[in-house]
Short mmCIF file of C-alpha atoms in Angstrom, two decimals:
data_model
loop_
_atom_site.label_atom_id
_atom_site.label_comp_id
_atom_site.label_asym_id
_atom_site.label_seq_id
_atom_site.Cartn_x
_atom_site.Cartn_y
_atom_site.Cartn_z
CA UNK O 710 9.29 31.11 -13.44
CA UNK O 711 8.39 31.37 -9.52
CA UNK O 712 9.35 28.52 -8.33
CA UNK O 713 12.94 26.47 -7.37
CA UNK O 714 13.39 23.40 -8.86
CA UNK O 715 14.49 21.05 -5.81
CA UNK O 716 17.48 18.90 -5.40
CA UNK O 717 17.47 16.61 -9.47
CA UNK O 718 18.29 13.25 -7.68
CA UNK O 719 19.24 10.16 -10.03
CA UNK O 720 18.39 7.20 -6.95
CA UNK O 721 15.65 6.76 -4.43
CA UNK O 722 17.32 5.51 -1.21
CA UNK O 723 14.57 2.55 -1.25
CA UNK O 724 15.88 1.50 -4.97
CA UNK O 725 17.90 -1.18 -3.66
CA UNK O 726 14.54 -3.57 -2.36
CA UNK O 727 12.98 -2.22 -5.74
CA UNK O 728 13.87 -3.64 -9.03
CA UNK O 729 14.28 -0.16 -9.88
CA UNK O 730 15.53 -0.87 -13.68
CA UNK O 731 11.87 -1.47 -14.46
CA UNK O 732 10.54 2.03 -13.32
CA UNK O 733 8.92 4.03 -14.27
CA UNK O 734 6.13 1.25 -13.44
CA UNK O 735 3.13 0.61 -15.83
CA UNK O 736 0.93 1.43 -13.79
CA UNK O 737 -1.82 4.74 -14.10
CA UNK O 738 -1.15 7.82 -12.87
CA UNK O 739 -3.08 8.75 -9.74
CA UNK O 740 -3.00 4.23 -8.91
CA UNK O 741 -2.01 3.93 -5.65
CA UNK O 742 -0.95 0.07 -5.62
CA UNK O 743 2.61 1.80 -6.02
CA UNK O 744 2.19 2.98 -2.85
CA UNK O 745 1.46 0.00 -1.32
CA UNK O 746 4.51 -1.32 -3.09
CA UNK O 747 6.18 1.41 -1.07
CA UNK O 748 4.62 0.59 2.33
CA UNK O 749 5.48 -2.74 1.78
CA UNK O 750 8.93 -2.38 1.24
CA UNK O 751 9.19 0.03 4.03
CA UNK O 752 8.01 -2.83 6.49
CA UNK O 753 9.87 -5.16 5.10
CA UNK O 754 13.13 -3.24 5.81
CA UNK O 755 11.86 -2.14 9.24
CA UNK O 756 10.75 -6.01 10.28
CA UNK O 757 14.02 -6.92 11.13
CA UNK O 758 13.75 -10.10 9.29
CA UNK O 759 17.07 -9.97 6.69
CA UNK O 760 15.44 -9.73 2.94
CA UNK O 761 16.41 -12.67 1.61
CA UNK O 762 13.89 -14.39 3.56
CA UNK O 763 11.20 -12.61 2.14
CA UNK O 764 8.96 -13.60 -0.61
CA UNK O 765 6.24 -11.88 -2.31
CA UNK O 766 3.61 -13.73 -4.29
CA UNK O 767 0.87 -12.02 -6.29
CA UNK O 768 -1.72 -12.72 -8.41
CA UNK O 769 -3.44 -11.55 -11.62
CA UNK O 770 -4.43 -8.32 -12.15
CA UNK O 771 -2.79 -4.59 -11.66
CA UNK O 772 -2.12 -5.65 -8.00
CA UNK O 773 -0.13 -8.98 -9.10
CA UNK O 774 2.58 -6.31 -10.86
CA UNK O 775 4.09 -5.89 -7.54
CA UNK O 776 5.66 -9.01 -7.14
CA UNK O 777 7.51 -7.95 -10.50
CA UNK O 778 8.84 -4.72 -8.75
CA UNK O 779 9.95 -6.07 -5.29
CA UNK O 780 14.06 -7.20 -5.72
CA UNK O 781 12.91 -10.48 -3.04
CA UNK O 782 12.55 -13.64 -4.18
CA UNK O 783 8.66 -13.07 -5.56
CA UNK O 784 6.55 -15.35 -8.00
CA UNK O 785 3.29 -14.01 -10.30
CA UNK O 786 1.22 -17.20 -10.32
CA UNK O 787 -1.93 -18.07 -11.99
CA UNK O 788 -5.22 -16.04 -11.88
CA UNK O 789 -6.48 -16.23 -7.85
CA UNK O 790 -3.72 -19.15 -6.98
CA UNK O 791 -1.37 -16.46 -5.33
CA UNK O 792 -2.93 -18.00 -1.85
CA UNK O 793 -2.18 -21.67 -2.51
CA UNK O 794 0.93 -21.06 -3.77
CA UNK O 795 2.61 -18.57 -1.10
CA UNK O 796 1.03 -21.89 1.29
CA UNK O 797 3.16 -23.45 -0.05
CA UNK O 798 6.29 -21.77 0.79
CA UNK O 799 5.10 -21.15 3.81
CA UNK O 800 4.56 -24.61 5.04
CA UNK O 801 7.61 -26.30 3.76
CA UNK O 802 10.19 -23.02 4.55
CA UNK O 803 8.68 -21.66 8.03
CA UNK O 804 11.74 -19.43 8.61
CA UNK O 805 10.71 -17.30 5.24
CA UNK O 806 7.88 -14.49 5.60
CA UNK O 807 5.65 -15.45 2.71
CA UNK O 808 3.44 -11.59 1.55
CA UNK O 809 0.46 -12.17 -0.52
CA UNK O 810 0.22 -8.50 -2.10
CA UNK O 811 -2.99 -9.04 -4.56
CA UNK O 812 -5.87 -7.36 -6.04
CA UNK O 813 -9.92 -7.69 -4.44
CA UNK O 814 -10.78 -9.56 -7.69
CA UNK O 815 -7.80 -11.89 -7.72
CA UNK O 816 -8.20 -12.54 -4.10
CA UNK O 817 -12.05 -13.07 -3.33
CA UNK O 818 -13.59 -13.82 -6.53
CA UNK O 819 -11.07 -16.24 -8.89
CA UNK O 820 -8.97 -17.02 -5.05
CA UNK O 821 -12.13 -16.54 -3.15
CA UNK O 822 -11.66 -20.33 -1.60
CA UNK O 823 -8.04 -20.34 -1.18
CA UNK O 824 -8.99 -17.42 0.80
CA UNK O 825 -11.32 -18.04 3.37
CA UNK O 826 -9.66 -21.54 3.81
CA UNK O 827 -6.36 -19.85 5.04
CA UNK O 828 -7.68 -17.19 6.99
CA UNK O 829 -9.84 -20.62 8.65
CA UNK O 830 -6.57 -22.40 9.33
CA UNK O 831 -4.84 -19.18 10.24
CA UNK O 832 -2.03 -19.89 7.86
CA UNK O 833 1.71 -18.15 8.52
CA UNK O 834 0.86 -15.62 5.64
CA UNK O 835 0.69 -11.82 5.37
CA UNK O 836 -2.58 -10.47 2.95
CA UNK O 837 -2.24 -7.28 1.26
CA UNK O 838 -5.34 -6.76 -0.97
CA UNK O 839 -5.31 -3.91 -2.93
CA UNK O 840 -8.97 -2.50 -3.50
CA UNK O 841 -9.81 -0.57 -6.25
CA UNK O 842 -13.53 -1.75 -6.71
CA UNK O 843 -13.56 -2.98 -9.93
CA UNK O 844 -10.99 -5.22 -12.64
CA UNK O 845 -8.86 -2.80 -12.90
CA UNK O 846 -6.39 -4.20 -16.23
CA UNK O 847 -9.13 -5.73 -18.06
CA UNK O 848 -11.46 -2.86 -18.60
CA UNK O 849 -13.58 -1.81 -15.57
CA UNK O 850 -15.49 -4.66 -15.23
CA UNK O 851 -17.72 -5.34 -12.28
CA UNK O 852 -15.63 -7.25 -9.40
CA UNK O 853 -17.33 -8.50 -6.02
CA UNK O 854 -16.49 -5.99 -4.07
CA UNK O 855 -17.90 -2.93 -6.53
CA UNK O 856 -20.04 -0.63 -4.34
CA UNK O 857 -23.60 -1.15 -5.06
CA UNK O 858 -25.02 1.28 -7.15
CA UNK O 859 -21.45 2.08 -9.14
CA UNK O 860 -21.00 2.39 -12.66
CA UNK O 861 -18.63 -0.09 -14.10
CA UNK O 862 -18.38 -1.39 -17.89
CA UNK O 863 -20.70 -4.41 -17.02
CA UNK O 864 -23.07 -2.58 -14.94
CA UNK O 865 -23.80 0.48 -16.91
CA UNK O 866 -27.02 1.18 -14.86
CA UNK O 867 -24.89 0.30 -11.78
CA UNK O 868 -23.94 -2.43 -9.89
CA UNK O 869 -26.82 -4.50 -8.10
CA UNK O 870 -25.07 -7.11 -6.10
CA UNK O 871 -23.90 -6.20 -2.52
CA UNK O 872 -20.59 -6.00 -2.41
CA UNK O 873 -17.89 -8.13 -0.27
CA UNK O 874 -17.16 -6.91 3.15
CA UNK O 875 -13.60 -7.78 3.24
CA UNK O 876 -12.21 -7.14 6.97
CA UNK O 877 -15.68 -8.79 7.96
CA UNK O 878 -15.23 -11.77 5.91
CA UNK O 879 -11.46 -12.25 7.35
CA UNK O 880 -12.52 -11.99 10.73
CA UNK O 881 -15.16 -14.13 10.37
CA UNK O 882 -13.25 -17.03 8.75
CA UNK O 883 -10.78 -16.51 11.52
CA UNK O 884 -7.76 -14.27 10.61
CA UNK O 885 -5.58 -13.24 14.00
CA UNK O 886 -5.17 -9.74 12.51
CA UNK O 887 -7.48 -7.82 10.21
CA UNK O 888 -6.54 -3.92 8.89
CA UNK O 889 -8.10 -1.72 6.59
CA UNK O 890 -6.46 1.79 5.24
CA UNK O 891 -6.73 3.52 2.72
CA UNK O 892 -3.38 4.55 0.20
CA UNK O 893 -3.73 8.18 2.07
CA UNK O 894 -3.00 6.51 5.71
CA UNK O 895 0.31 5.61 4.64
CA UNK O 896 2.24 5.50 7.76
CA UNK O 897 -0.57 3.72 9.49
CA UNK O 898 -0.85 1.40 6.20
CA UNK O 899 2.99 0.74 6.68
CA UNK O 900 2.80 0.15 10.22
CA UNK O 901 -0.31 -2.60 9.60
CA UNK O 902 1.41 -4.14 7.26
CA UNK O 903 4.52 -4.76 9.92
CA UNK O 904 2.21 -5.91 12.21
CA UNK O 905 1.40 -8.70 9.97
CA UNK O 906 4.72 -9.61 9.08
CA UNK O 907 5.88 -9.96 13.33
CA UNK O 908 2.84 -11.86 13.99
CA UNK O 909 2.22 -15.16 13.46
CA UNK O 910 -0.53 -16.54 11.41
CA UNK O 911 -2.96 -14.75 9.03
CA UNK O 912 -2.72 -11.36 8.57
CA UNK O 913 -4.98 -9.29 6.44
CA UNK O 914 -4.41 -5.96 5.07
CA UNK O 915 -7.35 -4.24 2.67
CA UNK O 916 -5.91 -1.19 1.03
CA UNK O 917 -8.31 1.03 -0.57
CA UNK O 918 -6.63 2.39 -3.97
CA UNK O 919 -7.82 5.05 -6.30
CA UNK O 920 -8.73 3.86 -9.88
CA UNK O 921 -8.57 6.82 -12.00
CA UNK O 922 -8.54 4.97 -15.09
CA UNK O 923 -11.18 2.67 -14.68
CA UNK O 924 -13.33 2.86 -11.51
CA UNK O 925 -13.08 6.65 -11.11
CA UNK O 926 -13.97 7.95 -14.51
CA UNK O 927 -17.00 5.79 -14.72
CA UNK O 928 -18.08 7.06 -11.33
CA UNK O 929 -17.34 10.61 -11.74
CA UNK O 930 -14.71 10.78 -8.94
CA UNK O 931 -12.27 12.33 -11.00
CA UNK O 932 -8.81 11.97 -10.98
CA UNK O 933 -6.55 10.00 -8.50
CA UNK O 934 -6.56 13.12 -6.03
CA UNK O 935 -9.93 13.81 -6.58
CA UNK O 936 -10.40 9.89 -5.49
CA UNK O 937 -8.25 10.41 -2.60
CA UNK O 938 -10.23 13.30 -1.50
CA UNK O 939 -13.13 10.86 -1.37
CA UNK O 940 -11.22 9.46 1.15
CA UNK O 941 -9.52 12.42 3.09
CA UNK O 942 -13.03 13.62 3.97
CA UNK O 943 -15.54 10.53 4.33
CA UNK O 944 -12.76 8.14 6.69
CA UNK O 945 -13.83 7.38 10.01
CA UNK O 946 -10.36 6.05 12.31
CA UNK O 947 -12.32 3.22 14.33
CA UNK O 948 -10.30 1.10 17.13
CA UNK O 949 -12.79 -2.22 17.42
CA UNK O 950 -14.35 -3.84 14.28
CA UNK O 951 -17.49 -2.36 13.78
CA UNK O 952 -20.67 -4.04 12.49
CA UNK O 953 -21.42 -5.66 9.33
CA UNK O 954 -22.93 -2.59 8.05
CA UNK O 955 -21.22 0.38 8.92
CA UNK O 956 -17.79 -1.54 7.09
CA UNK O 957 -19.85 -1.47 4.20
CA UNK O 958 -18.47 0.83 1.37
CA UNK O 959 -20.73 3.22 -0.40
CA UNK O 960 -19.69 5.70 -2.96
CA UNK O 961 -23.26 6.96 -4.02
CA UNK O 962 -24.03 8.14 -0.54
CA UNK O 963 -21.76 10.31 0.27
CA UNK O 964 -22.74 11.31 3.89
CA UNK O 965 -21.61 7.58 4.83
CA UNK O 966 -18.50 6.86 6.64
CA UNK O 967 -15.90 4.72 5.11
CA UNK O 968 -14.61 2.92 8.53
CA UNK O 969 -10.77 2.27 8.50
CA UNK O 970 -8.26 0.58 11.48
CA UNK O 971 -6.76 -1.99 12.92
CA UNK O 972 -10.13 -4.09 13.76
CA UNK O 973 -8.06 -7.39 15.09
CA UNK O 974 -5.37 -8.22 16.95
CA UNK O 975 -5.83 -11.49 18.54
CA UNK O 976 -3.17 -14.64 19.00
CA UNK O 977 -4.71 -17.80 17.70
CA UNK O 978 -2.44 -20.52 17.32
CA UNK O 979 -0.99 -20.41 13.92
CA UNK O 980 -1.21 -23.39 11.39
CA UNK O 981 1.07 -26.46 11.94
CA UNK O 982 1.35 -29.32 9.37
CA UNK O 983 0.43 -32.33 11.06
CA UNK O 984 3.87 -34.19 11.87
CA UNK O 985 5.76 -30.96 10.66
CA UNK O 986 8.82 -32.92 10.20
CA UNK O 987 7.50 -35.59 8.88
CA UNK O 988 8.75 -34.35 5.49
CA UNK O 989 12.21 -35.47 6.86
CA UNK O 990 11.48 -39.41 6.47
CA UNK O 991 10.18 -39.66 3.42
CA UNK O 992 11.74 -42.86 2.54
CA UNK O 993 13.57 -42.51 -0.37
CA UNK O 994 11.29 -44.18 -3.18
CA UNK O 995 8.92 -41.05 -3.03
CA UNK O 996 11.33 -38.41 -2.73
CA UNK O 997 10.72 -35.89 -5.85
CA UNK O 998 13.46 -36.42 -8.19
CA UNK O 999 14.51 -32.89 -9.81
CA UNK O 1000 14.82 -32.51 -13.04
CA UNK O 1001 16.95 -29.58 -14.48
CA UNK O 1002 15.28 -28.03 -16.95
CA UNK O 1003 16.18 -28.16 -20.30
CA UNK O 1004 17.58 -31.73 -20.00
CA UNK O 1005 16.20 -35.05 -21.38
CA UNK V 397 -3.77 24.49 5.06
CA UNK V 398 -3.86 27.41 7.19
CA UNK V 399 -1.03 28.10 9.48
CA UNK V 400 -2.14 27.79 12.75
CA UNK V 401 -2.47 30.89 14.74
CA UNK V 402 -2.28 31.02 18.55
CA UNK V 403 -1.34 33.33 21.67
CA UNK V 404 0.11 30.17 23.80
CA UNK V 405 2.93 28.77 23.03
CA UNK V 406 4.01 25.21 24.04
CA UNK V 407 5.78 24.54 27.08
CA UNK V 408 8.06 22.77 25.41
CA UNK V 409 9.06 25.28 22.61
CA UNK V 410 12.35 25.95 23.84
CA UNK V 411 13.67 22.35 23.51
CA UNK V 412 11.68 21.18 20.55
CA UNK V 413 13.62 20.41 17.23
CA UNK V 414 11.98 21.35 13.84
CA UNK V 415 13.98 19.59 11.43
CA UNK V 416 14.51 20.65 8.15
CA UNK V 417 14.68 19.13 4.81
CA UNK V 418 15.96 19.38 1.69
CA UNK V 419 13.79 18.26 -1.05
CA UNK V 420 14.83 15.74 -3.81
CA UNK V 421 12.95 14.51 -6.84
CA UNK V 422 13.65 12.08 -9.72
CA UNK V 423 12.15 14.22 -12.43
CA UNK V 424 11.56 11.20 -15.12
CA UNK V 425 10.06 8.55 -12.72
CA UNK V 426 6.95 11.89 -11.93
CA UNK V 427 3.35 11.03 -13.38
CA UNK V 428 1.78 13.89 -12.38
CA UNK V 429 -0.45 12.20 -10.19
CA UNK V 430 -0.11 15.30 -7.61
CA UNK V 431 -0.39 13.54 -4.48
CA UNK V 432 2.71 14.99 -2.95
CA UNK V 433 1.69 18.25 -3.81
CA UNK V 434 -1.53 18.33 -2.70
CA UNK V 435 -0.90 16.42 0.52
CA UNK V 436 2.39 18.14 1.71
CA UNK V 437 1.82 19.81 4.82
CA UNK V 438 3.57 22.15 4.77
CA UNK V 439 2.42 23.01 0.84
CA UNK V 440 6.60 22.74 -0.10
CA UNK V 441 5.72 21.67 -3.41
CA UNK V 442 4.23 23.16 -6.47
CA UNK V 443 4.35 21.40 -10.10
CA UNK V 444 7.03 22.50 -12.41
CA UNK V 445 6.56 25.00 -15.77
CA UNK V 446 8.87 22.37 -17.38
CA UNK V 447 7.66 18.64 -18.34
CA UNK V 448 9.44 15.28 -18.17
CA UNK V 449 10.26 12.76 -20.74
CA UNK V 450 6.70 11.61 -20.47
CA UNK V 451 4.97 15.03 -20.40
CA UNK V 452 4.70 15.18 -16.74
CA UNK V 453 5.29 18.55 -14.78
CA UNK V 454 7.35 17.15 -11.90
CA UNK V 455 7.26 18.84 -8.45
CA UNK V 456 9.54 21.79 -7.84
CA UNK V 457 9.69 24.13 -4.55
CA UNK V 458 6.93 26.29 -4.19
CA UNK V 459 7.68 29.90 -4.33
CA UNK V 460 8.94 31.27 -0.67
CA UNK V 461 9.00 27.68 0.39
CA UNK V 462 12.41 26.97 -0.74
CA UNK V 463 13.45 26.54 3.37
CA UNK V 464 10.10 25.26 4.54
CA UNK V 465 10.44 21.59 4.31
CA UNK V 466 10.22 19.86 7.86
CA UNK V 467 11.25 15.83 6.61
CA UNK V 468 8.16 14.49 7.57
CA UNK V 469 8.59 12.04 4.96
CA UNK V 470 4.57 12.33 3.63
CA UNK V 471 5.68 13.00 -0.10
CA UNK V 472 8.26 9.95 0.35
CA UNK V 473 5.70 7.57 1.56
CA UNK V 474 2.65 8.31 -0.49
CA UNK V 475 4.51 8.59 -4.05
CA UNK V 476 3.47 5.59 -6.06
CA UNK V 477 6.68 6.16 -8.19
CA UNK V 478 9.04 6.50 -5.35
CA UNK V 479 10.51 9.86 -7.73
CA UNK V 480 10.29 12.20 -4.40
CA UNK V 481 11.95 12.14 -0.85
CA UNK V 482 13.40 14.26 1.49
CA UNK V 483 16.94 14.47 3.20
CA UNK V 484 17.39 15.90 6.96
CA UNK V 485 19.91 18.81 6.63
CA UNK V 486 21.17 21.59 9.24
CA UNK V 487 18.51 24.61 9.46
CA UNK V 488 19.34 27.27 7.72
CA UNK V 489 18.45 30.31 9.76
CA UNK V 490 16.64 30.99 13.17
CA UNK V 491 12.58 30.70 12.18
CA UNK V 492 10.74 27.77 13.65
CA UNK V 493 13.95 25.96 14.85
CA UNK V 494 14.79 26.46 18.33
CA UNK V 495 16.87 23.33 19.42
CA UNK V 496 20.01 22.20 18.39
CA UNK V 497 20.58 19.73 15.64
CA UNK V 498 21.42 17.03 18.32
#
């Protein structure tokens, strides 16, 4: 044997904002949603704000695993309802930083509303998608943001329907800050992702992620590097969002640009509850009552 | 990657600080996905002859790389199973390194 076998280490030094009993994680090798799980704790140690006023909220999906593997206060809700209910916190506990870290299908298709509504009324919320092109867990199937033209298990001639522009649609429905990377820009992924969580209102984040399992075997991209090599060669660093068009993602021609960056950075005056404090004088009649659970 | 071959050198040689680092890994956490091999830098890494509880072959040090790390942190950041980082340590040596460790 050539080689030296480095430094056998037992602890990462970012296992204490992991729940790092539960790795090895489930998830594929060559996925890179653990690497957003990465970037995301990163950021969250480097924003400043202490970590018990974080929470991380996910979805459905591959991508809704990561609020199992953050050690913040984090909730896996119901299919596409990771939006609604990270509002939620948001709105009654303004000092926490609510993080939506989700999947494209859990986000725009099943959460597609909850989506566009909060970007609209520029909600206090940070929005990590994690896009892999296709439903991931379930088998490959065709998702809305599936490159036209790629194979998936529902569209074994290839998919018809264009896909979702995701930094277009956020910008358009009025997000203050809109980022795209991909999981190979991870310092620049990191850094977007603290941008979000310092600036007020709605911040979205698209990651692209390999699929090996799933999107790339059906596609013949090969394996997770081969996937990220897609990327390493066809990424274009752009400053201002470009047009409708050239954000479009295309894996079947390969001469075209994927276009990643920070595309906004605008203040827009985040969302405030009509009488915020008006939750104060309830009078008493309607206050919730809580009921501990187990008890009759 | 090519090393990068030139007859200038930068002004700025004399005070720059190359740090080194000292590669650690947490063989059983390694899927093979090869990311922090194929995107190190300074190509540090190779996979190991030996496989993990899983059947992975971690990463090990490349051979003549064992001093070449520079703790960019790239293999760190990118590893979906957080099984690889680096750890600044005193160079070892006089090639590359021509400031002091403060």
């Amino acid at each position: 044997m050539t080689a030296t076998s480095a430094v056998i280490a037992r602890d990462h030094p970012n296992d204490p904002l992991l729940r790092s009993d539960r790795f090895p994680h489930i998830l594929c090798p060559g996925c890179g949603i653990g690497t957003v799980i990465h970037c995301y704790v990163e950021a969250m140690a480097a924003s400043g704000v202490p970590l018990d006023n974080h929470v991380c909220v996910s979805g459905i999906g591959c991508s809704g695993r990561a609020a199992g593997y953050v050690n913040v206060d984090s909730y896996h809700t119901a299919h596409g309802r990771a939006i609604p209910f990270a509002l939620g916190i948001a709105i009654h506990k303004p000092e926490l930083r609510v993080t939506v870290i989700s999947g494209d299908g859990d986000l725009t298709a099943i959460g597609g509303n909850h989506f566009i509504h909060a970007a609209r009324r520029n909600m206090n919320l940070t929005v990590v998608c994690i896009n892999n092109f296709n439903y991931g867990m379930t088998g490959g199937q065709a998702g809305p943001t599936s490159p036209r033209g790629s194979i998936t298990s529902t569209a074994p001639k290839g998919v018809h329907d264009r896909p979702f522009n995701l930094p277009d649609l956020a910008r358009a429905a009025g997000a203050s800050f809109v980022a795209r990377w991909t999981i190979l820009h991870v310092r620049q992924l990191r850094d977007a992702i603290l941008r979000g969580l310092q600036k007020p209102g709605f911040s979205f984040i698209e990651a692209l992620s390999p699929c090996p399992t799933n999107f790339g075997r059906a596609n013949d991209l090969g394996d997770g590097m081969a996937e990220m090599e897609v990327y390493r060669q066809r990424c274009r660093i752009v400053q201002e969002l470009p047009g409708f068009d050239e954000l479009d993602i295309d894996f079947v021609d390969e001469e075209r640009p994927i276009a990643v960056g920070n595309f906004v950075d605008i203040d827009r005056h985040p969302y405030q509850p009509v009488g915020a404090d008006a939750f104060d004088n309830v009078p008493n009649g309607t206050q919730r009552v809580h009921h501990p659970v187990g008890e009759e | 990657m090519a090393t990068i071959r030139t007859n200038r050198q930068p002004m700025d040689m004399e005070r720059a600080h190359i740090p080194q680092g000292e590669v650690h890994v947490i063989p059983e956490r390694c899927k093979e996905c090869g990311f922090c091999v194929g995107y190190c830098p300074e190509q540090v890494l190779a996979f190991s002859q030996e496989i993990n509880a899983k059947g992975y072959h971690y990463p090990v040090l490349a051979e003549h790389k064992e001093d070449a790390c520079v703790h960019c942190g790239f293999c760190n950041l990118i590893c979906p199973e957080l099984a690889i980082f680096t750890v600044e340590i005193a160079r070892q040596g006089g090639s590359g390194s021509a400031g002091s460790q403060e």
